[in-house]
Amino acid sequence: MSIGEIAERFGLATHVLRHWEAMGLIAPARIEGARRRYGPDDLYRVAVILRGKEAGFSLEEIHEMMAATSDAAARRAVLLRRREELARRIAEAQASLELIDCALDCDHEDLAGCPHFRSAVEERVPAAVTP
């Protein structure tokens, strides 16, 4: 496939694919001089990059993982760092969802005065500073 075809297939601009190639994330074959040709393996690499970005990986981290083909420990370190960050974000999103559900179930006109809602946000209230 050409760069235009693969860009369209993934909904990307062609300059994005060129940037990823410059970073060493993808390496399409070249034909007729400098024309790029993407094969099935390139499709999966692009899909991996996109999924990695969705999971919060930077392009540098994705490159580090893809380049660590013979260094499982390096790849594992990158994955563990991102896993911890992703678990934190999921916990924050879950707490936000619970807070919204609490507010939806509340009959009080002033949410801040509702004891149930207050308990849901209590950990966010800073402790008093003693002189």
PDB file of C-alpha atoms in Angstrom:
ATOM      1  CA  MET A   1       0.000   0.000   0.000  1.00  0.00           C
ATOM      2  CA  SER A   2       1.115   3.569  -0.567  1.00  0.00           C
ATOM      3  CA  ILE A   3       1.551   6.130   2.196  1.00  0.00           C
ATOM      4  CA  GLY A   4      -1.724   7.758   1.146  1.00  0.00           C
ATOM      5  CA  GLU A   5      -3.592   4.455   1.319  1.00  0.00           C
ATOM      6  CA  ILE A   6      -2.313   3.549   4.757  1.00  0.00           C
ATOM      7  CA  ALA A   7      -2.903   7.090   6.046  1.00  0.00           C
ATOM      8  CA  GLU A   8      -6.503   6.969   4.832  1.00  0.00           C
ATOM      9  CA  ARG A   9      -7.033   3.499   6.252  1.00  0.00           C
ATOM     10  CA  PHE A  10      -6.025   4.676   9.743  1.00  0.00           C
ATOM     11  CA  GLY A  11      -7.410   8.212   9.465  1.00  0.00           C
ATOM     12  CA  LEU A  12      -3.951   9.762   9.738  1.00  0.00           C
ATOM     13  CA  ALA A  13      -2.183  12.523   7.885  1.00  0.00           C
ATOM     14  CA  THR A  14       0.714  11.333   5.742  1.00  0.00           C
ATOM     15  CA  HIS A  15       3.115  13.602   7.635  1.00  0.00           C
ATOM     16  CA  VAL A  16       2.375  11.575  10.781  1.00  0.00           C
ATOM     17  CA  LEU A  17       3.576   8.403   9.066  1.00  0.00           C
ATOM     18  CA  ARG A  18       6.669  10.216   7.781  1.00  0.00           C
ATOM     19  CA  HIS A  19       7.398  11.431  11.330  1.00  0.00           C
ATOM     20  CA  TRP A  20       7.023   7.926  12.729  1.00  0.00           C
ATOM     21  CA  GLU A  21       9.367   6.666  10.039  1.00  0.00           C
ATOM     22  CA  ALA A  22      11.929   9.354  10.910  1.00  0.00           C
ATOM     23  CA  MET A  23      11.711   8.211  14.555  1.00  0.00           C
ATOM     24  CA  GLY A  24      12.346   4.610  13.549  1.00  0.00           C
ATOM     25  CA  LEU A  25       8.887   3.382  14.569  1.00  0.00           C
ATOM     26  CA  ILE A  26       8.043   2.108  11.096  1.00  0.00           C
ATOM     27  CA  ALA A  27      10.253   1.213   8.146  1.00  0.00           C
ATOM     28  CA  PRO A  28       8.251   0.727   4.964  1.00  0.00           C
ATOM     29  CA  ALA A  29       9.922  -0.800   1.938  1.00  0.00           C
ATOM     30  CA  ARG A  30      11.029   1.531  -0.853  1.00  0.00           C
ATOM     31  CA  ILE A  31      10.243   1.002  -4.513  1.00  0.00           C
ATOM     32  CA  GLU A  32      10.892   3.024  -7.638  1.00  0.00           C
ATOM     33  CA  GLY A  33      13.359   5.276  -5.906  1.00  0.00           C
ATOM     34  CA  ALA A  34      11.923   6.804  -2.775  1.00  0.00           C
ATOM     35  CA  ARG A  35       8.277   5.654  -2.931  1.00  0.00           C
ATOM     36  CA  ARG A  36       7.165   3.982   0.292  1.00  0.00           C
ATOM     37  CA  ARG A  37       5.329   0.684   0.216  1.00  0.00           C
ATOM     38  CA  TYR A  38       3.576  -0.576   3.323  1.00  0.00           C
ATOM     39  CA  GLY A  39       2.942  -4.286   3.844  1.00  0.00           C
ATOM     40  CA  PRO A  40       0.888  -6.279   6.374  1.00  0.00           C
ATOM     41  CA  ASP A  41       3.587  -6.031   9.070  1.00  0.00           C
ATOM     42  CA  ASP A  42       3.543  -2.240   8.734  1.00  0.00           C
ATOM     43  CA  LEU A  43      -0.223  -2.219   9.267  1.00  0.00           C
ATOM     44  CA  TYR A  44       0.234  -3.989  12.593  1.00  0.00           C
ATOM     45  CA  ARG A  45       3.079  -1.689  13.625  1.00  0.00           C
ATOM     46  CA  VAL A  46       0.868   1.348  12.949  1.00  0.00           C
ATOM     47  CA  ALA A  47      -1.936  -0.303  14.939  1.00  0.00           C
ATOM     48  CA  VAL A  48       0.486  -0.961  17.830  1.00  0.00           C
ATOM     49  CA  ILE A  49       1.619   2.681  17.768  1.00  0.00           C
ATOM     50  CA  LEU A  50      -1.969   3.927  17.830  1.00  0.00           C
ATOM     51  CA  ARG A  51      -2.945   1.582  20.672  1.00  0.00           C
ATOM     52  CA  GLY A  52       0.170   2.591  22.574  1.00  0.00           C
ATOM     53  CA  LYS A  53      -0.739   6.254  22.218  1.00  0.00           C
ATOM     54  CA  GLU A  54      -4.295   5.481  23.391  1.00  0.00           C
ATOM     55  CA  ALA A  55      -2.782   3.831  26.487  1.00  0.00           C
ATOM     56  CA  GLY A  56      -0.777   6.978  27.189  1.00  0.00           C
ATOM     57  CA  PHE A  57       2.609   5.915  25.868  1.00  0.00           C
ATOM     58  CA  SER A  58       4.776   8.622  24.355  1.00  0.00           C
ATOM     59  CA  LEU A  59       6.264   7.976  20.931  1.00  0.00           C
ATOM     60  CA  GLU A  60       9.650   7.684  22.629  1.00  0.00           C
ATOM     61  CA  GLU A  61       8.315   4.963  24.950  1.00  0.00           C
ATOM     62  CA  ILE A  62       6.755   3.127  22.010  1.00  0.00           C
ATOM     63  CA  HIS A  63      10.063   3.320  20.178  1.00  0.00           C
ATOM     64  CA  GLU A  64      11.892   2.072  23.267  1.00  0.00           C
ATOM     65  CA  MET A  65       9.547  -0.934  23.502  1.00  0.00           C
ATOM     66  CA  MET A  66       9.720  -1.750  19.817  1.00  0.00           C
ATOM     67  CA  ALA A  67      13.501  -1.407  19.775  1.00  0.00           C
ATOM     68  CA  ALA A  68      13.886  -3.694  22.809  1.00  0.00           C
ATOM     69  CA  THR A  69      13.383  -6.864  20.764  1.00  0.00           C
ATOM     70  CA  SER A  70      16.319  -8.597  22.439  1.00  0.00           C
ATOM     71  CA  ASP A  71      16.083  -6.797  25.787  1.00  0.00           C
ATOM     72  CA  ALA A  72      12.992  -8.072  27.559  1.00  0.00           C
ATOM     73  CA  ALA A  73      13.970  -6.290  30.796  1.00  0.00           C
ATOM     74  CA  ALA A  74      14.012  -2.877  29.090  1.00  0.00           C
ATOM     75  CA  ARG A  75      10.632  -3.517  27.473  1.00  0.00           C
ATOM     76  CA  ARG A  76       9.219  -4.729  30.776  1.00  0.00           C
ATOM     77  CA  ALA A  77      10.445  -1.590  32.568  1.00  0.00           C
ATOM     78  CA  VAL A  78       8.660   0.639  30.063  1.00  0.00           C
ATOM     79  CA  LEU A  79       5.490  -1.421  30.337  1.00  0.00           C
ATOM     80  CA  LEU A  80       5.535  -1.400  34.148  1.00  0.00           C
ATOM     81  CA  ARG A  81       5.939   2.389  34.262  1.00  0.00           C
ATOM     82  CA  ARG A  82       3.014   2.889  31.912  1.00  0.00           C
ATOM     83  CA  ARG A  83       0.927   0.274  33.711  1.00  0.00           C
ATOM     84  CA  GLU A  84       1.296   2.130  37.004  1.00  0.00           C
ATOM     85  CA  GLU A  85       0.301   5.410  35.369  1.00  0.00           C
ATOM     86  CA  LEU A  86      -2.653   3.814  33.591  1.00  0.00           C
ATOM     87  CA  ALA A  87      -3.858   2.141  36.808  1.00  0.00           C
ATOM     88  CA  ARG A  88      -3.708   5.545  38.534  1.00  0.00           C
ATOM     89  CA  ARG A  89      -5.718   7.182  35.739  1.00  0.00           C
ATOM     90  CA  ILE A  90      -8.297   4.377  35.833  1.00  0.00           C
ATOM     91  CA  ALA A  91      -8.680   4.777  39.609  1.00  0.00           C
ATOM     92  CA  GLU A  92      -9.161   8.529  39.194  1.00  0.00           C
ATOM     93  CA  ALA A  93     -11.730   7.982  36.434  1.00  0.00           C
ATOM     94  CA  GLN A  94     -13.560   5.405  38.575  1.00  0.00           C
ATOM     95  CA  ALA A  95     -13.661   7.839  41.516  1.00  0.00           C
ATOM     96  CA  SER A  96     -15.018  10.534  39.194  1.00  0.00           C
ATOM     97  CA  LEU A  97     -17.700   8.172  37.898  1.00  0.00           C
ATOM     98  CA  GLU A  98     -18.717   7.280  41.446  1.00  0.00           C
ATOM     99  CA  LEU A  99     -18.932  10.986  42.316  1.00  0.00           C
ATOM    100  CA  ILE A 100     -21.170  11.632  39.309  1.00  0.00           C
ATOM    101  CA  ASP A 101     -23.380   8.673  40.229  1.00  0.00           C
ATOM    102  CA  CYS A 102     -23.589  10.007  43.782  1.00  0.00           C
ATOM    103  CA  ALA A 103     -24.650  13.434  42.495  1.00  0.00           C
ATOM    104  CA  LEU A 104     -27.216  11.884  40.160  1.00  0.00           C
ATOM    105  CA  ASP A 105     -28.785   9.998  43.066  1.00  0.00           C
ATOM    106  CA  CYS A 106     -28.826  13.038  45.384  1.00  0.00           C
ATOM    107  CA  ASP A 107     -32.115  14.823  46.104  1.00  0.00           C
ATOM    108  CA  HIS A 108     -30.491  17.788  47.881  1.00  0.00           C
ATOM    109  CA  GLU A 109     -30.641  21.122  46.106  1.00  0.00           C
ATOM    110  CA  ASP A 110     -27.126  21.979  47.302  1.00  0.00           C
ATOM    111  CA  LEU A 111     -24.774  19.085  46.641  1.00  0.00           C
ATOM    112  CA  ALA A 112     -22.108  20.558  48.904  1.00  0.00           C
ATOM    113  CA  GLY A 113     -24.559  20.279  51.818  1.00  0.00           C
ATOM    114  CA  CYS A 114     -25.460  16.649  51.191  1.00  0.00           C
ATOM    115  CA  PRO A 115     -23.801  14.358  53.792  1.00  0.00           C
ATOM    116  CA  HIS A 116     -23.510  11.467  51.320  1.00  0.00           C
ATOM    117  CA  PHE A 117     -21.936  13.685  48.653  1.00  0.00           C
ATOM    118  CA  ARG A 118     -19.612  15.249  51.229  1.00  0.00           C
ATOM    119  CA  SER A 119     -18.344  11.809  52.227  1.00  0.00           C
ATOM    120  CA  ALA A 120     -17.658  11.067  48.562  1.00  0.00           C
ATOM    121  CA  VAL A 121     -15.363  14.110  48.247  1.00  0.00           C
ATOM    122  CA  GLU A 122     -13.979  14.167  51.789  1.00  0.00           C
ATOM    123  CA  GLU A 123     -10.457  13.022  50.847  1.00  0.00           C
ATOM    124  CA  ARG A 124     -10.130  16.092  48.603  1.00  0.00           C
ATOM    125  CA  VAL A 125     -10.733  18.527  51.499  1.00  0.00           C
ATOM    126  CA  PRO A 126      -7.315  19.760  52.706  1.00  0.00           C
ATOM    127  CA  ALA A 127      -6.565  19.214  56.379  1.00  0.00           C
ATOM    128  CA  ALA A 128      -6.420  22.297  58.574  1.00  0.00           C
ATOM    129  CA  VAL A 129      -2.967  23.802  58.967  1.00  0.00           C
ATOM    130  CA  THR A 130      -2.012  24.303  62.598  1.00  0.00           C
ATOM    131  CA  PRO A 131       0.354  27.169  63.474  1.00  0.00           C
TER     132      PRO A 131
END
